Amino acid sequence: GAAWARGLLGWARPERWLASGSLFPLSCIHTSTSLQKIGKWEKKNRIVYPPQLPGEPRRPAEIYHCRREIKYSKDKMWYLAKLIKGMSIDQALAQLEFSDKKGAKVIKEVLLEAQEMAVRNHNVEFKSNLHIAESLTGRGRYVKRVRCHGKGMFGIMKISRCHYFVKLVEGPPPPPEPPRTGFDQAQEYVQQLRNRTLVHTL
Amino acid sequence: LVLALSPLPRLRALLRRCWGRLEPRWPPGVLWPGVLGGHSPPWGPALAVQGPALVPQGIGEGGESPLESVLWMAAPKQRRTIEVNRCRRRHPSQLAGVKRNIDVCPECGNLKQKHVLCGYCYAKVKEETRLIRMEMQKKEGGPLNAPTVETVVLYEGEKPTEKDAGKRIIERARKRPSWFVQN
């Protein structure tokens, strides 16, 4: 809780406010002149955790990367995102290289960029020691256009774009969950029955 | 920064004009074979029968006329819920399958499918073939000048042997690539 809040505040970089040297340090909060809104996924790379204590287990590195306004449908891109969820980065690149879909080329570029970023900026030692923790698609901006039919008829078509988000985490990929058998379901049911108690009694 | 004019007012004007023209032909997309443009739709409360003479009205009292048979078209009755849509879209047959036939090429180390040539090695061979063909074109000097003898490609430092006596010789100014086997 507190570490998370401190981590988020670390993103705001308070040391910058005092380094400006002006009389009113609060006047220089908005130092960026860009009009483009920086998306939430890009900001996730900026969180800085406090240094770990000696006894704590090592926190694996997390790298967030995305590409915006890809000229592809979000539903079609979702199939590729679902394919590579939970794979190691090498396996994901292999699958995407031989996939026939248009979005496969885009996702492969995004993964290679993210791998490069991980090694350069995020202190990852081995570029193969990454796995894909999350891989999502989002809806981009749609544009409506007129599509001409015969006899002067027309329809309105929408030109769809999508975003693609990926989160790489250092370490080998987690083992896949064993499928739920009937025995597990029966065990859960029996456990639910055993958890019942009497309420409003002594 | 480039300011692009919004196409919305022009699109709206276009739509208004198009809808004005389409008004008597509602619903759009349904073709009425007999109706001439501009007249009121056949099911309107008209006293005079405004059907063309070509349509045989009096043929079958039991069967429906061809004009009414067009009304029976398959259409969905209920909206498909998102749960039903998800079951169809996320069914395992629709998902992209994991490919298990990917190997490593022993020559260059790139990935290749088991039943397909390595893309990198093929691109290398294709490039070398293109250069050899360019040399051939320079030697022939025009189309339809292919000689009737065999061709032999020689690289740097190679001399034609007695086997290559009557053949056409193409010189390439580079070292022989490792994959190009010498006869």
Short mmCIF file of N, CA and C in Angstrom, two decimals, chain A residues 84-145:
data_model
loop_
_atom_site.label_atom_id
_atom_site.label_comp_id
_atom_site.label_asym_id
_atom_site.label_seq_id
_atom_site.Cartn_x
_atom_site.Cartn_y
_atom_site.Cartn_z
N ILE A 84 -0.36 -15.57 -28.02
CA ILE A 84 0.96 -15.44 -27.39
C ILE A 84 0.90 -15.18 -25.91
N LYS A 85 -0.31 -15.15 -25.33
CA LYS A 85 -0.40 -14.92 -23.88
C LYS A 85 0.32 -16.03 -23.15
N GLY A 86 1.22 -15.67 -22.23
CA GLY A 86 1.84 -16.68 -21.38
C GLY A 86 3.00 -17.43 -22.01
N MET A 87 3.37 -17.08 -23.25
CA MET A 87 4.51 -17.77 -23.88
C MET A 87 5.79 -17.04 -23.54
N SER A 88 6.91 -17.74 -23.73
CA SER A 88 8.19 -17.04 -23.66
C SER A 88 8.35 -16.22 -24.93
N ILE A 89 9.23 -15.22 -24.87
CA ILE A 89 9.28 -14.27 -25.98
C ILE A 89 9.80 -14.93 -27.25
N ASP A 90 10.71 -15.92 -27.11
CA ASP A 90 11.23 -16.60 -28.31
C ASP A 90 10.15 -17.41 -28.99
N GLN A 91 9.37 -18.12 -28.16
CA GLN A 91 8.29 -18.92 -28.73
C GLN A 91 7.26 -18.03 -29.42
N ALA A 92 6.95 -16.89 -28.77
CA ALA A 92 5.97 -15.97 -29.34
C ALA A 92 6.45 -15.43 -30.68
N LEU A 93 7.75 -15.07 -30.76
CA LEU A 93 8.28 -14.54 -32.02
C LEU A 93 8.23 -15.61 -33.11
N ALA A 94 8.52 -16.87 -32.73
CA ALA A 94 8.47 -17.96 -33.72
C ALA A 94 7.06 -18.14 -34.25
N GLN A 95 6.06 -18.15 -33.35
CA GLN A 95 4.67 -18.35 -33.78
C GLN A 95 4.23 -17.20 -34.68
N LEU A 96 4.61 -15.98 -34.32
CA LEU A 96 4.15 -14.83 -35.10
C LEU A 96 4.82 -14.78 -36.46
N GLU A 97 6.06 -15.28 -36.55
CA GLU A 97 6.76 -15.21 -37.83
C GLU A 97 6.05 -16.05 -38.88
N PHE A 98 5.47 -17.18 -38.45
CA PHE A 98 4.84 -18.06 -39.43
C PHE A 98 3.33 -17.98 -39.39
N SER A 99 2.78 -16.93 -38.77
CA SER A 99 1.34 -16.73 -38.83
C SER A 99 1.01 -15.95 -40.09
N ASP A 100 -0.13 -16.27 -40.71
CA ASP A 100 -0.47 -15.61 -41.97
C ASP A 100 -1.20 -14.30 -41.78
N LYS A 101 -1.44 -13.88 -40.56
CA LYS A 101 -2.29 -12.70 -40.36
C LYS A 101 -1.48 -11.43 -40.50
N LYS A 102 -2.18 -10.34 -40.85
CA LYS A 102 -1.51 -9.04 -41.04
C LYS A 102 -0.98 -8.52 -39.71
N GLY A 103 -1.76 -8.72 -38.63
CA GLY A 103 -1.35 -8.18 -37.34
C GLY A 103 -0.12 -8.86 -36.77
N ALA A 104 0.22 -10.06 -37.30
CA ALA A 104 1.36 -10.79 -36.75
C ALA A 104 2.64 -10.00 -36.96
N LYS A 105 2.77 -9.37 -38.12
CA LYS A 105 3.98 -8.59 -38.40
C LYS A 105 4.10 -7.42 -37.43
N VAL A 106 2.97 -6.76 -37.16
CA VAL A 106 2.98 -5.59 -36.27
C VAL A 106 3.36 -6.01 -34.86
N ILE A 107 2.74 -7.12 -34.39
CA ILE A 107 3.01 -7.55 -33.01
C ILE A 107 4.45 -7.99 -32.89
N LYS A 108 4.99 -8.60 -33.95
CA LYS A 108 6.39 -9.03 -33.88
C LYS A 108 7.31 -7.81 -33.72
N GLU A 109 7.00 -6.73 -34.48
CA GLU A 109 7.81 -5.51 -34.32
C GLU A 109 7.71 -4.97 -32.92
N VAL A 110 6.50 -4.96 -32.36
CA VAL A 110 6.30 -4.43 -31.00
C VAL A 110 7.11 -5.25 -30.00
N LEU A 111 7.09 -6.59 -30.16
CA LEU A 111 7.81 -7.44 -29.21
C LEU A 111 9.31 -7.21 -29.30
N LEU A 112 9.81 -7.05 -30.53
CA LEU A 112 11.25 -6.82 -30.67
C LEU A 112 11.65 -5.48 -30.07
N GLU A 113 10.79 -4.45 -30.29
CA GLU A 113 11.06 -3.14 -29.68
C GLU A 113 11.10 -3.25 -28.17
N ALA A 114 10.10 -3.99 -27.62
CA ALA A 114 10.02 -4.11 -26.15
C ALA A 114 11.23 -4.86 -25.61
N GLN A 115 11.69 -5.88 -26.36
CA GLN A 115 12.86 -6.64 -25.92
C GLN A 115 14.09 -5.72 -25.89
N GLU A 116 14.21 -4.91 -26.92
CA GLU A 116 15.34 -3.97 -27.00
C GLU A 116 15.29 -2.98 -25.85
N MET A 117 14.08 -2.46 -25.57
CA MET A 117 13.90 -1.52 -24.46
C MET A 117 14.28 -2.18 -23.15
N ALA A 118 13.88 -3.46 -22.99
CA ALA A 118 14.15 -4.16 -21.73
C ALA A 118 15.64 -4.24 -21.48
N VAL A 119 16.39 -4.60 -22.53
CA VAL A 119 17.83 -4.78 -22.34
C VAL A 119 18.53 -3.44 -22.12
N ARG A 120 18.03 -2.42 -22.84
CA ARG A 120 18.72 -1.13 -22.77
C ARG A 120 18.37 -0.36 -21.50
N ASN A 121 17.06 -0.23 -21.20
CA ASN A 121 16.63 0.69 -20.15
C ASN A 121 16.25 0.02 -18.85
N HIS A 122 15.80 -1.24 -18.90
CA HIS A 122 15.20 -1.83 -17.71
C HIS A 122 16.09 -2.87 -17.06
N ASN A 123 17.36 -2.88 -17.37
CA ASN A 123 18.33 -3.70 -16.64
C ASN A 123 18.00 -5.18 -16.70
N VAL A 124 17.58 -5.64 -17.89
CA VAL A 124 17.34 -7.08 -18.06
C VAL A 124 18.62 -7.68 -18.61
N GLU A 125 19.05 -8.78 -18.00
CA GLU A 125 20.36 -9.34 -18.36
C GLU A 125 20.29 -10.15 -19.65
N PHE A 126 19.35 -11.09 -19.73
CA PHE A 126 19.25 -11.96 -20.89
C PHE A 126 17.98 -11.63 -21.65
N LYS A 127 18.12 -11.35 -22.94
CA LYS A 127 16.94 -10.94 -23.67
C LYS A 127 15.98 -12.09 -23.92
N SER A 128 16.44 -13.34 -23.74
CA SER A 128 15.53 -14.47 -23.91
C SER A 128 14.81 -14.81 -22.63
N ASN A 129 15.23 -14.23 -21.51
CA ASN A 129 14.65 -14.58 -20.21
C ASN A 129 13.41 -13.75 -19.93
N LEU A 130 12.59 -13.49 -20.95
CA LEU A 130 11.38 -12.70 -20.78
C LEU A 130 10.20 -13.56 -21.19
N HIS A 131 9.07 -13.31 -20.52
CA HIS A 131 7.86 -13.96 -20.98
C HIS A 131 6.74 -12.93 -21.02
N ILE A 132 5.68 -13.26 -21.75
CA ILE A 132 4.59 -12.30 -21.97
C ILE A 132 3.56 -12.51 -20.88
N ALA A 133 3.48 -11.54 -19.97
CA ALA A 133 2.53 -11.67 -18.86
C ALA A 133 1.13 -11.25 -19.31
N GLU A 134 1.06 -10.11 -20.04
CA GLU A 134 -0.24 -9.63 -20.50
C GLU A 134 -0.12 -9.20 -21.94
N SER A 135 -1.17 -9.47 -22.70
CA SER A 135 -1.17 -9.01 -24.10
C SER A 135 -2.61 -8.70 -24.46
N LEU A 136 -2.88 -7.43 -24.71
CA LEU A 136 -4.26 -6.97 -24.90
C LEU A 136 -4.40 -6.17 -26.18
N THR A 137 -5.65 -6.08 -26.65
CA THR A 137 -5.94 -5.17 -27.75
C THR A 137 -7.00 -4.19 -27.29
N GLY A 138 -6.98 -3.03 -27.92
CA GLY A 138 -7.98 -2.01 -27.60
C GLY A 138 -8.48 -1.38 -28.88
N ARG A 139 -9.61 -0.69 -28.77
CA ARG A 139 -10.22 -0.07 -29.93
C ARG A 139 -9.55 1.27 -30.17
N GLY A 140 -9.16 1.52 -31.43
CA GLY A 140 -8.59 2.81 -31.77
C GLY A 140 -9.68 3.72 -32.28
N ARG A 141 -9.27 4.81 -32.94
CA ARG A 141 -10.28 5.75 -33.46
C ARG A 141 -10.86 5.20 -34.74
N TYR A 142 -12.19 5.15 -34.83
CA TYR A 142 -12.84 4.69 -36.07
C TYR A 142 -13.20 5.92 -36.91
N VAL A 143 -13.17 5.75 -38.23
CA VAL A 143 -13.55 6.83 -39.14
C VAL A 143 -14.66 6.29 -40.04
N LYS A 144 -15.70 7.11 -40.27
CA LYS A 144 -16.80 6.63 -41.11
C LYS A 144 -16.59 7.13 -42.53
N ARG A 145 -16.81 6.24 -43.46
CA ARG A 145 -16.67 6.60 -44.86
C ARG A 145 -17.84 6.05 -45.64
#
